[in-house]
Structure formats: structure tokens, C-alpha cells
Coordinates of C-alpha atoms in Angstrom, one line a residue:
Chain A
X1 CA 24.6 22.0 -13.2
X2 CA 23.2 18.7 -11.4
X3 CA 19.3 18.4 -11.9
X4 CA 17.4 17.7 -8.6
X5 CA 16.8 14.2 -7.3
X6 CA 13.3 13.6 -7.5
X7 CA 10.9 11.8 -5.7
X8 CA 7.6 10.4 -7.3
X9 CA 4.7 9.4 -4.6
X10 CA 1.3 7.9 -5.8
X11 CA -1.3 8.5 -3.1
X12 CA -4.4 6.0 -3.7
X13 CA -5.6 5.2 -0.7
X14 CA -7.1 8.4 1.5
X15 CA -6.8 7.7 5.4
X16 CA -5.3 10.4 7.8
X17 CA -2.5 8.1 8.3
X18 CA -1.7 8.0 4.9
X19 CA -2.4 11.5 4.2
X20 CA 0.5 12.5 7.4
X21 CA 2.8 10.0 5.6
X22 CA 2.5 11.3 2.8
X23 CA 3.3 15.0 3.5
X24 CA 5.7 14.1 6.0
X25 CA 7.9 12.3 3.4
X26 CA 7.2 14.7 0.9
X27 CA 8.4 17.7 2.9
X28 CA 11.0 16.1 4.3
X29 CA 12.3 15.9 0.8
X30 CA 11.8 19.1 -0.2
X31 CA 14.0 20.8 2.9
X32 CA 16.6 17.6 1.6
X33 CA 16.9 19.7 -1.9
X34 CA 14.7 16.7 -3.7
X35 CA 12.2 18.2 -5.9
X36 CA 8.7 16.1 -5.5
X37 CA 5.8 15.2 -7.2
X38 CA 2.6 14.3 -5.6
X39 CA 0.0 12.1 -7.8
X40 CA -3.5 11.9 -6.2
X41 CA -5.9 8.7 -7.4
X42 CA -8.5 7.0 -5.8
X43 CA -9.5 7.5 -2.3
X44 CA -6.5 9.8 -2.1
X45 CA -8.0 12.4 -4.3
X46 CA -10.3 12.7 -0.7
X47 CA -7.2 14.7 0.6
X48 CA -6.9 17.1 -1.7
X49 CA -10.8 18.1 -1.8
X50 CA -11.7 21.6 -0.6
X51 CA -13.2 21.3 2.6
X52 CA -16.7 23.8 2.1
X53 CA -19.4 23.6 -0.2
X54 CA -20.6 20.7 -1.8
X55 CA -19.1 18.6 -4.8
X56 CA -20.9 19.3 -8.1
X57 CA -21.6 16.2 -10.2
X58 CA -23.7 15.0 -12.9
X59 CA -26.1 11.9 -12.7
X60 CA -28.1 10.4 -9.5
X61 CA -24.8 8.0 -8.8
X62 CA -22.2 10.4 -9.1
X63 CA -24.2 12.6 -6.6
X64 CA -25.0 9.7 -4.2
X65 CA -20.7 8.6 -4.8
X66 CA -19.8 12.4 -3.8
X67 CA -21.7 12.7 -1.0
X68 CA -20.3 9.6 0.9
X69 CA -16.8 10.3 -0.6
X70 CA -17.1 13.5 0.1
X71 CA -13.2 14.3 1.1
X72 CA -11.4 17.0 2.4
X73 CA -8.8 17.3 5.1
X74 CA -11.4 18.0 8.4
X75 CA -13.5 14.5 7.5
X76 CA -10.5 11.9 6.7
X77 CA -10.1 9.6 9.0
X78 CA -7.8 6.7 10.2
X79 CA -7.9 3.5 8.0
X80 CA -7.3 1.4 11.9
X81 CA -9.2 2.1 14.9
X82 CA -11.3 5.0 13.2
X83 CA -14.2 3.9 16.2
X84 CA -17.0 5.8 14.8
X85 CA -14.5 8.8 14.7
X86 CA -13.1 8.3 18.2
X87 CA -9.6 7.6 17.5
X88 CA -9.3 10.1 14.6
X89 CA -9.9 12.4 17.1
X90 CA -7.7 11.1 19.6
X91 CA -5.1 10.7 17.2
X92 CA -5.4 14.9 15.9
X93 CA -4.9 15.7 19.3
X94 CA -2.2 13.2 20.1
X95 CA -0.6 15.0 16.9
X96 CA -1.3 18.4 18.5
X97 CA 0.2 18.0 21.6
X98 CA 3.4 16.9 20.0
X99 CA 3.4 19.9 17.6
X100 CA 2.5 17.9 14.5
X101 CA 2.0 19.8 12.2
X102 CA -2.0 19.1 10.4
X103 CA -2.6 17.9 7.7
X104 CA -3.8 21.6 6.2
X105 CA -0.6 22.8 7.3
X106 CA 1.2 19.9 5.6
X107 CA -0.3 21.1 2.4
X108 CA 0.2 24.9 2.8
X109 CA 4.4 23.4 3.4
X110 CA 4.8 21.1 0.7
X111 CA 2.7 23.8 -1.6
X112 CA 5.2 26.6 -0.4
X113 CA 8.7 24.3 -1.0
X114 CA 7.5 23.9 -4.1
X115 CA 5.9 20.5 -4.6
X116 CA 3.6 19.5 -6.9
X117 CA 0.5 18.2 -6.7
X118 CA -1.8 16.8 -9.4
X119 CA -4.8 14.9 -9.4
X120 CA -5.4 11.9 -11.4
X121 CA -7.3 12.9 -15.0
X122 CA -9.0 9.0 -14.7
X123 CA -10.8 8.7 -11.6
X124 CA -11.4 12.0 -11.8
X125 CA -14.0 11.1 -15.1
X126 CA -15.3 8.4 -13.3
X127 CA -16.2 9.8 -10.5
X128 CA -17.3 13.1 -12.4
X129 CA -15.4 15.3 -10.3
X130 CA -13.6 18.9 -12.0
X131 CA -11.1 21.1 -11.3
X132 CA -12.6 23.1 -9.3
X133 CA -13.2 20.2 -6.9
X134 CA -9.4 20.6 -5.3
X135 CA -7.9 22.9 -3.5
X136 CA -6.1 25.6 -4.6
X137 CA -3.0 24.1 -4.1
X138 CA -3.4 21.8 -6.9
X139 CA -1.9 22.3 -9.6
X140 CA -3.0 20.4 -12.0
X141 CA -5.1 17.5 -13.5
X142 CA -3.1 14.4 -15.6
X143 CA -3.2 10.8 -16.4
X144 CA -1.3 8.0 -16.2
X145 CA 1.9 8.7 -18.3
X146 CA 2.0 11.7 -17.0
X147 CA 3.0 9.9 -13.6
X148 CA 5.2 7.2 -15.2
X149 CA 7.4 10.4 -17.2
X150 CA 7.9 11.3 -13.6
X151 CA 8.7 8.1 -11.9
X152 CA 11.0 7.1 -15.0
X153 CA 13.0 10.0 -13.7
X154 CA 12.5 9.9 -10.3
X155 CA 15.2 8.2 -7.7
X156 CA 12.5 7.1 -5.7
X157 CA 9.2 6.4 -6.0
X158 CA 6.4 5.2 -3.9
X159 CA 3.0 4.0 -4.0
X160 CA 0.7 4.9 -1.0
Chain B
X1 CA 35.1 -3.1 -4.5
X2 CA 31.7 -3.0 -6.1
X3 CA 29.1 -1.1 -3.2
X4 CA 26.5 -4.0 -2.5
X5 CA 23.1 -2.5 -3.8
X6 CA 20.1 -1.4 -1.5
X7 CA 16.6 -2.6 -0.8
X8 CA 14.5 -0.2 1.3
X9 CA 11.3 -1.4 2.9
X10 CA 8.9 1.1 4.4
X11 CA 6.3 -0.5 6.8
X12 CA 3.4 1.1 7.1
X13 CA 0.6 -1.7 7.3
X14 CA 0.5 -3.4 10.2
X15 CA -1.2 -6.8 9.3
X16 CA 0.0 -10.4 9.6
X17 CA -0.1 -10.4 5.4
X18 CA 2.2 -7.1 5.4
X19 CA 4.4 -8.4 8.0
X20 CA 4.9 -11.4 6.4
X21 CA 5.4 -10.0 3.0
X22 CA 7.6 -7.2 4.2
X23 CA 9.8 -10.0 6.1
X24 CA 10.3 -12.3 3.3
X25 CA 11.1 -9.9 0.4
X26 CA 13.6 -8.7 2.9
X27 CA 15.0 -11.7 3.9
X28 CA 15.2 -12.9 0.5
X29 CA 17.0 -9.7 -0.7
X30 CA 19.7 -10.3 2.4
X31 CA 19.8 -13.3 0.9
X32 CA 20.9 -12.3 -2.7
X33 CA 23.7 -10.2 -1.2
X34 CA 21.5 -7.1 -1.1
X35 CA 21.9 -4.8 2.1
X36 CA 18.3 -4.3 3.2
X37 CA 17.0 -1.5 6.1
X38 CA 13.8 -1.9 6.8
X39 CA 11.8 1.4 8.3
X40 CA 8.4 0.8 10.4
X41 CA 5.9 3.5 10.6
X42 CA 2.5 3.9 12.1
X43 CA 1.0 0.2 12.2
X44 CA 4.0 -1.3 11.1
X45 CA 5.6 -0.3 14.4
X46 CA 3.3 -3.1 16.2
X47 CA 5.4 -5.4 14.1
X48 CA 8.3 -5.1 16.0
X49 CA 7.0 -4.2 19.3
X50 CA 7.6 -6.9 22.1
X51 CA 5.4 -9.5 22.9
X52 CA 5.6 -9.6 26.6
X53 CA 4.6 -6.5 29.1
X54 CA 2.2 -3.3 29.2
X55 CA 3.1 -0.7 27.0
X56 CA 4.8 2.7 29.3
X57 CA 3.3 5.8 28.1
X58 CA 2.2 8.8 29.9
X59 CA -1.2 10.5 29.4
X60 CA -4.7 9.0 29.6
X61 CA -5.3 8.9 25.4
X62 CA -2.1 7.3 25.1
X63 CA -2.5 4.7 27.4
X64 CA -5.3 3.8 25.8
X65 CA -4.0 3.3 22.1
X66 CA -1.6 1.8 23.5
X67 CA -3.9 -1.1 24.6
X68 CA -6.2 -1.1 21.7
X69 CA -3.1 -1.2 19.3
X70 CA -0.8 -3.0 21.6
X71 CA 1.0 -5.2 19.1
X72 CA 3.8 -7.4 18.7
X73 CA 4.0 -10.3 15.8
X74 CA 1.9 -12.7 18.6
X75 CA -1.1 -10.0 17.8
X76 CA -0.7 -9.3 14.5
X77 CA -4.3 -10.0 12.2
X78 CA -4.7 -10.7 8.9
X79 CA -5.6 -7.4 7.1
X80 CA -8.3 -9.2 5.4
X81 CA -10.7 -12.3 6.5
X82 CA -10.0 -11.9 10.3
X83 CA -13.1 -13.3 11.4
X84 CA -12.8 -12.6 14.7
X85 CA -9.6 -14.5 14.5
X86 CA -10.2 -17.3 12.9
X87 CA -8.8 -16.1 9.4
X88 CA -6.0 -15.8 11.1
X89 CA -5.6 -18.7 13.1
X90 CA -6.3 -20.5 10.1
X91 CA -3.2 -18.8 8.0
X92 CA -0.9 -19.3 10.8
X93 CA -1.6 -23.0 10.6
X94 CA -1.4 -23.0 6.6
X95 CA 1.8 -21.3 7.1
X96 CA 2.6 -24.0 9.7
X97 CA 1.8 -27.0 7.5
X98 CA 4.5 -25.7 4.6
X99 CA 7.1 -25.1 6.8
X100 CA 6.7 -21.2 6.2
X101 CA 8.8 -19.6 9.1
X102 CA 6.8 -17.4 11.4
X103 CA 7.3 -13.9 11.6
X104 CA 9.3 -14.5 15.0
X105 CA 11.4 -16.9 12.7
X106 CA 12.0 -14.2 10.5
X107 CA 12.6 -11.3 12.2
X108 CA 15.4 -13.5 13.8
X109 CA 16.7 -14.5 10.5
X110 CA 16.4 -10.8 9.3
X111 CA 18.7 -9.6 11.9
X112 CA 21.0 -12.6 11.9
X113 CA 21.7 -11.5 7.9
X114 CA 22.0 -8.0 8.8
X115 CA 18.5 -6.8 7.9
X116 CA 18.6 -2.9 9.7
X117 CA 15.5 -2.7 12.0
X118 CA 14.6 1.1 12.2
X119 CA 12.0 2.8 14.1
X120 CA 10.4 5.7 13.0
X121 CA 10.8 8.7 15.5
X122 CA 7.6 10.9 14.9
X123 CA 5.2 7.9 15.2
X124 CA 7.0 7.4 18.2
X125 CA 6.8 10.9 19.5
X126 CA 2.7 11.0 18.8
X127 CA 2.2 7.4 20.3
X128 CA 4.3 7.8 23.5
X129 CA 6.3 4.7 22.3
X130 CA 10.0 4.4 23.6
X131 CA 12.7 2.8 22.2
X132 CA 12.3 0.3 25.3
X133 CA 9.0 -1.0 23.5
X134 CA 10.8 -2.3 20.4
X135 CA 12.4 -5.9 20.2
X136 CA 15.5 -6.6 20.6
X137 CA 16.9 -6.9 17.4
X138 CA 15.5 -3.1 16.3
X139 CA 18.7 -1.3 15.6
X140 CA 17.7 2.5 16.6
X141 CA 15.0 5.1 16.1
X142 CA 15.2 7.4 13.1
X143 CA 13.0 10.0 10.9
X144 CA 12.0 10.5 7.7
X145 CA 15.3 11.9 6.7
X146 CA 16.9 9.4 7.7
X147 CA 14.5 7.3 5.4
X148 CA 14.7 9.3 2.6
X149 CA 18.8 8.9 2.6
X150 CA 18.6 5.6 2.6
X151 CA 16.0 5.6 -0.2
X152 CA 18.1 7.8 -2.1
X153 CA 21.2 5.7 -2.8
X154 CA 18.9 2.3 -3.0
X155 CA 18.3 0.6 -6.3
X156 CA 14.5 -0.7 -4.8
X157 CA 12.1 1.1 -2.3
X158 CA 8.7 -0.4 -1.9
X159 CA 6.2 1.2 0.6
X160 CA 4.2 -1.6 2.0
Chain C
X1 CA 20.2 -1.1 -28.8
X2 CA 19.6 0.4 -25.7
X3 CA 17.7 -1.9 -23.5
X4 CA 14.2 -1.1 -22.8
X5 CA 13.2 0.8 -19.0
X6 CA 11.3 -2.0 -17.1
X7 CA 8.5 -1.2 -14.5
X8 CA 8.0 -4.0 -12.0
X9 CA 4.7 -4.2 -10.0
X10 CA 3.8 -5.8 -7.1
X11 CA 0.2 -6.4 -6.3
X12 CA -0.2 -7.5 -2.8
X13 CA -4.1 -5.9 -1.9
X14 CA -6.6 -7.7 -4.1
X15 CA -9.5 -4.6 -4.4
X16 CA -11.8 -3.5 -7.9
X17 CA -9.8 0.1 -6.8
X18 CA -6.3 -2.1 -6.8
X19 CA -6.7 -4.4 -9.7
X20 CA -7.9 -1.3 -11.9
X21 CA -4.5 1.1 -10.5
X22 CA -2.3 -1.8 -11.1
X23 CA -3.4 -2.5 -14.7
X24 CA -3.9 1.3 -15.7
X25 CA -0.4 2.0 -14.9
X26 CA 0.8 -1.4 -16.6
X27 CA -0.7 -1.4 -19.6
X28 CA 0.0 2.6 -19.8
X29 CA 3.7 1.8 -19.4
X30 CA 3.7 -1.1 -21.8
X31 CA 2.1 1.6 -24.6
X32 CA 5.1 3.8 -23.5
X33 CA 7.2 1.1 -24.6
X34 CA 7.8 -0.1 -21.3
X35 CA 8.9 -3.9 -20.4
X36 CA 6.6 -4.5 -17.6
X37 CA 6.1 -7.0 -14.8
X38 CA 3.5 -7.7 -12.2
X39 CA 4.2 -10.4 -9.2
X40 CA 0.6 -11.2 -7.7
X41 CA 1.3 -12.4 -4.3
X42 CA -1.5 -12.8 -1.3
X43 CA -4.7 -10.9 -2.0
X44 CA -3.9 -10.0 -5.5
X45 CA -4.0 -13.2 -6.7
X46 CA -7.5 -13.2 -6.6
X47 CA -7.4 -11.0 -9.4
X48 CA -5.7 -13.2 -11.7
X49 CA -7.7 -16.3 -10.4
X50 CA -10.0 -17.8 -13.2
X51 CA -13.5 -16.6 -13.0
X52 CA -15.3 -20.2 -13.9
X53 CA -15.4 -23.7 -11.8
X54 CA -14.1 -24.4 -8.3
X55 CA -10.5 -24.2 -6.8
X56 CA -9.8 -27.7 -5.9
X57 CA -7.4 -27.7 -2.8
X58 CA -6.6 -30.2 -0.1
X59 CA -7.6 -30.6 3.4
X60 CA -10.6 -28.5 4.8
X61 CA -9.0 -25.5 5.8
X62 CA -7.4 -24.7 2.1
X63 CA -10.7 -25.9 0.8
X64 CA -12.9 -23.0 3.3
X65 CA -10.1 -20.6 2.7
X66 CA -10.9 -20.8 -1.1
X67 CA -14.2 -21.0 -0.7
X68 CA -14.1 -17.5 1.6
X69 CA -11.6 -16.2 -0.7
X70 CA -12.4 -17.5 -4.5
X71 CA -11.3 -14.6 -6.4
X72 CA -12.0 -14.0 -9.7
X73 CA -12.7 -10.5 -11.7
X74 CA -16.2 -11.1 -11.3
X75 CA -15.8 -11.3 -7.5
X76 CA -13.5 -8.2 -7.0
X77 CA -14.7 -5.6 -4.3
X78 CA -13.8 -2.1 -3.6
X79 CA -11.6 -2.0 -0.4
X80 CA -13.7 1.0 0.4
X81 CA -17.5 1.7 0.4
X82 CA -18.3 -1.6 -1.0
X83 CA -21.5 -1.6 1.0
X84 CA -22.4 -4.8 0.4
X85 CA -21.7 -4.7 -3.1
X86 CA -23.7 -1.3 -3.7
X87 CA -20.5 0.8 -4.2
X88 CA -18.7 -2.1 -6.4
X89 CA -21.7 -1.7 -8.7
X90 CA -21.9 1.3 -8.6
X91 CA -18.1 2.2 -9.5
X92 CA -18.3 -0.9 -12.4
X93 CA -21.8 1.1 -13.7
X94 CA -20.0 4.6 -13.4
X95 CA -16.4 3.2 -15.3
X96 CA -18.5 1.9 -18.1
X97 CA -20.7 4.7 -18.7
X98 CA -17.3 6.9 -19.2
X99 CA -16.0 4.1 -21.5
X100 CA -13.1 2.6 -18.8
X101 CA -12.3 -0.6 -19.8
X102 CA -12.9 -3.0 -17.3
X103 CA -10.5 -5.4 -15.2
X104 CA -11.5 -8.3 -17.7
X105 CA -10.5 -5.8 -20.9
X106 CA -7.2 -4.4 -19.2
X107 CA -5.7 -7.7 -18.7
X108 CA -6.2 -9.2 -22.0
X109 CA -4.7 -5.4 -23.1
X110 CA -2.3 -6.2 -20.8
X111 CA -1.2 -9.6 -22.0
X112 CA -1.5 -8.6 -26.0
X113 CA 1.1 -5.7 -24.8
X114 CA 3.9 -7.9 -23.5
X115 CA 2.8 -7.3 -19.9
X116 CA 4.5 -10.7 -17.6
X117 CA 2.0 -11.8 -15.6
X118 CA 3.5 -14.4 -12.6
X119 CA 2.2 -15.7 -9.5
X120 CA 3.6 -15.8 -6.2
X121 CA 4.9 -19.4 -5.5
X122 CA 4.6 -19.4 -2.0
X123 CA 1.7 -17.5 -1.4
X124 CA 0.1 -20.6 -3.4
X125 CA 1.7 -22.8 -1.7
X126 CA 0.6 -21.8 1.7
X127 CA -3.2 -21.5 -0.2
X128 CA -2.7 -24.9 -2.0
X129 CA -3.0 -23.2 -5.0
X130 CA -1.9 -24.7 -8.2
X131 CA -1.0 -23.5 -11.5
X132 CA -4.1 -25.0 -13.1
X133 CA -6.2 -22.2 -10.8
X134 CA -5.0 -19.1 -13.0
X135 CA -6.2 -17.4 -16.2
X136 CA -4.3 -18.2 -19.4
X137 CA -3.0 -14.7 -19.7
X138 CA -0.7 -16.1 -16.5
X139 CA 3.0 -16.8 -17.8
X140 CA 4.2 -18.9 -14.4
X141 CA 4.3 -19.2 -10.9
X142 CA 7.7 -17.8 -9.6
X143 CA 9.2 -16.4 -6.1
X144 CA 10.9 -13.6 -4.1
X145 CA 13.9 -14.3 -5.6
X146 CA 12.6 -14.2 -8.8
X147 CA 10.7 -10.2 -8.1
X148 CA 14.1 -9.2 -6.6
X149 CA 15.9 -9.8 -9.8
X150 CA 13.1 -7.8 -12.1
X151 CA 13.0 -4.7 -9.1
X152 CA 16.4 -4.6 -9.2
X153 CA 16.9 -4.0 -13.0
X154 CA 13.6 -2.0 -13.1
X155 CA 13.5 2.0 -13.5
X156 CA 10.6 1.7 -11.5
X157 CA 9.2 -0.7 -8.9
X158 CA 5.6 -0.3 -7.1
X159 CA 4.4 -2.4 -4.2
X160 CA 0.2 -1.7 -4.7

């Protein structure tokens, strides 16, 4: 039998936009047959945060780093035209009034068709942030060659 | 016959710097005997928005985002060092000096070499934008799907 | 012999949070006995710039571009929360206390590996850049053309 195309997508940086772009492209493969991988570093790991209670860390940096990183799909925001949060909001209900899906619901989709999504094991340690940080939705926690085993077999992959 | 091999550029940044990068490896590939389709998303779309006349959209929101993020390549900024404009004055007449084309120069070398110019459809959809805002020389509107077939049978996708 | 799988990077944005993605997953592929190339064009050259002297360039607009923009590891910045170089320190204080090597270390790692390090020609060109303005670990300066031919025979090909 024919394995499944796959798609590889590094998400690094953690706007809304590139959250939406993210998803959409991942989903969109997924009802295309393509199985996906999703590999959260950097500001991106801000998407996959849970969105209640605070992020436990160790050390007065790490606290301070957490608390203005915080994350989690209600506080991202538009890398352009953020305004001090007015066009975030214009642009969630622009998405609304077009049916757009959110990006919670993005998630809850991509996590249902079967995507994978893992958090990067690096930034993870430098920014002292566990497991239990993410979302349920996440699978799992991995490194680097984790990511390249899946790009080298991967039709496509992107970095966003 | 030997299938000519594939170069797909997703354009999601929206700066002079990304335009001009997106624009050359593009050209360059057509150049190589490479076919090249080239998708604009989210900023990118103010890449390839005309220069000339308001933007038509309907709705109070969207007429306003649509006059913050107007576009077109005479309003493009460097994505770093604006300074108000005056990073990117100063680039433009860097570029200038070496006989760099401008992006005008090589959007109309792009299509002249049979660069595909693609729109995508559900930025379009949440900005109000219609395929009447777009240049010229941009082929049609299309999703993610589209996108992803593309991607799929190309030897090189970069999201930039 | 089977040829060795190559991974090709670009690295357009010149960030701390960029430099340290891009060299992680180099020198990470080069241990998985990767052939691996990274193309500095525009920002990203400021990684690979030299961190000692000044960058001598002609005319006074290259010479306050290079000023504004000197580059160097020493000089990198976070693209996000650099708050006036609190956050930089703060991420280079939190990387070293969990052993991460720093940008300095992963590019001498990178270059004992095999790693190719080139330069964008005309992104130097426009700058007034010359070869002379580079670290040693730099093989040569080399163009579009010159990318296209690595992406195209590369498994994998990132634009960061």
C-alpha cells in the first residue's frame, strides 16, 4: 500500500496570523489525505499554551520570561497592525463574520484529523517550561532530529 | 519529455525585504528553466495590490484596514530599520545605485517568464479584498488546496 | 555510495531567536550525517558578520546603513521582547545556565561539521559589503542561482 504524503511545518514565530496559517495549511492537508506534523519552537510554542492558570517555572527570570510570554490562543496577537490590541480584535471579528474558523477550533480540527503536534524539547529547557504547560492536544515533547526524521520524509516542509 | 521541475513560493511577509527576496529567487528559478507559482497570503497580498485608487470593501472595519494596510510595491517598508521611512528610502536608492530592478521591474519580469501570480482566497474573504484590487499580471485567486497541490508535486517550497 | 540527503537553509531574518533555530537544526542535521548548506542573504548576514573593527563601505548612505545595521553575534537581538536589550540578556543568561551553546559555539560546531557557510552576493552588493566583512568560518559569497541549485538537490530546504 502507498504510505501518506506528509507534510512537515515548523512554527517559530507566534502571531495570530501565523497561528491561522498555520492550521489552515495544516487542515487543509489532512482533508487532502496528507498526514501532518506540527513542530512548535520559539514564540510559536505561545500557541499551543493552555489558556488558564499560570505557567510554573523555576528561577526569578524564568518567572519574569513566562509572565510576558505568557501564550495561549485568547492573548496572541497580530505580528502587523497589533495597535495596542485594536486590530487583533478587529481582525477575530473580521474572521467571525466570514465563518473563520478560531484558532481554538483550528486546533480541536487538526487534533481530530489526526495531526500531530509536538513541542520543541530545546526551548522548552530554556525557557523552563513542562509538559503540562500545553494543551491537551499535544502530543508530545522532542528535539531537533526528531523534526529533521520527519522533514527527511516529508514532500513538503515549511518553516513559519 | 522530462516535466520541468517546481519552485513554490508562499508569501506571507509583506515587507520591501520579503518582496524583494520572494521576487528574485523567483525570477531567478524562471530563469533556470524552473516553473515557479508564487501564492500571496495575508501581508504578502499588499505586494501585489495596485498602486493607484481606494481600496472597495464593504463594512466600516474593513474599510479601515484597508487604509491602514493599503499596499502595493509603491508602500511597501522595509521589515526592519524603517525609520519612519527613511530605511527605506535609503534601500531603495542602494538598490538604485546597483542597478537592482525594482519590485515593479520584477513583478513585470516575473510574469513576462511565466511566474504564476496567485491570490489567496480566504485572506481575501476576511479582508473584503476583490480580485479587482490585485495587479494586472496576478493570474487568479485560489486556496490553500490549491497551494498545497502545487507544493506537492514541487521539488522546492519556501514560506517566506 | 549513495549520495548523502542535503538540507539547504536560507536565513533571511537576522534575530538571537533566528540565528540560534537556524544553527540548531544545521548542526543537528550535519551530526545526522547530513550535507548542509546555509545562504545568508539580507538580515541574516549580520549574523555571520565579524564581531571586531568597522565595516568599511563607500559613500555615506552604505557607510550609516552599516553603522545602523553592524551585525555581529555580539550584536544579535531577539525579534521579540528584546526590551531594550533586557530580554536578549535575559534569553543569553537563561541558554547558558541550561548549558545551550551559544551562536558563537554553534557556528564554529557548525563549520568543524562540514556546514557551507555562503553569503548572499547581491544583498552585499546593494550593502557595499565585501568579502573581507565576514567571519573565517564563511566559504564564499555566491547568488540566487547558486541557492537554487543546492534547494533543488536538497531533501529539505528552509527559508528562516
Amino acid at each position: 500500500m502507498a504510505e501518506k504524503e506528509k507534510l512537515t511545518l515548523v512554527v517559530f514565530h507566534g502571531g495570530l496570523d501565523h497561528a491561522q496559517a498555520a492550521f489552515i495549511i495544516a487542515t487543509t492537508a489532512a482533508s487532502m489525505g496528507m498526514e501532518v506534523v506540527m513542530f512548535f519552537t520559539f514564540w510559536g510554542l505561545n500557541i499551543i499554551k493552555k489558556n488558564e492558570g499560570a505557567i510554573k517555572s523555576k528561577g526569578l527570570m524564568r518567572k519574569m520570561l513566562n509572565l510576558i510570554n505568557r501564550g495561549g490562543t485568547k492573548r496572541l496577537k497580530l505580528s502587523k497592525f497589533n495597535m495596542f490590541g485594536l486590530g487583533t480584535w478587529m481582525m477575530k471579528k473580521l474572521m467571525k463574520e466570514v465563518n473563520s474558523p478560531s484558532i481554538d477550533d483550528l486546533i480541536t480540527m487538526a487534533h481530530q484529523m489526526g495531526v500531530r503536534l509536538v513541542a520543541c524539547t530545546t526551548t522548552c529547557g530554556v525557557m523552563g517550561l513542562s509538559e503540562d504547560t500545553f494543551r491537551s492536544e499535544v502530543e508530545s515533547l522532542a528535539g531537533a532530529a526528531y523534526f529533521l526524521g520527519e522533514a527527511r520524509t516529508s514532500k513538503v516542509t515549511l518553516f513559519i
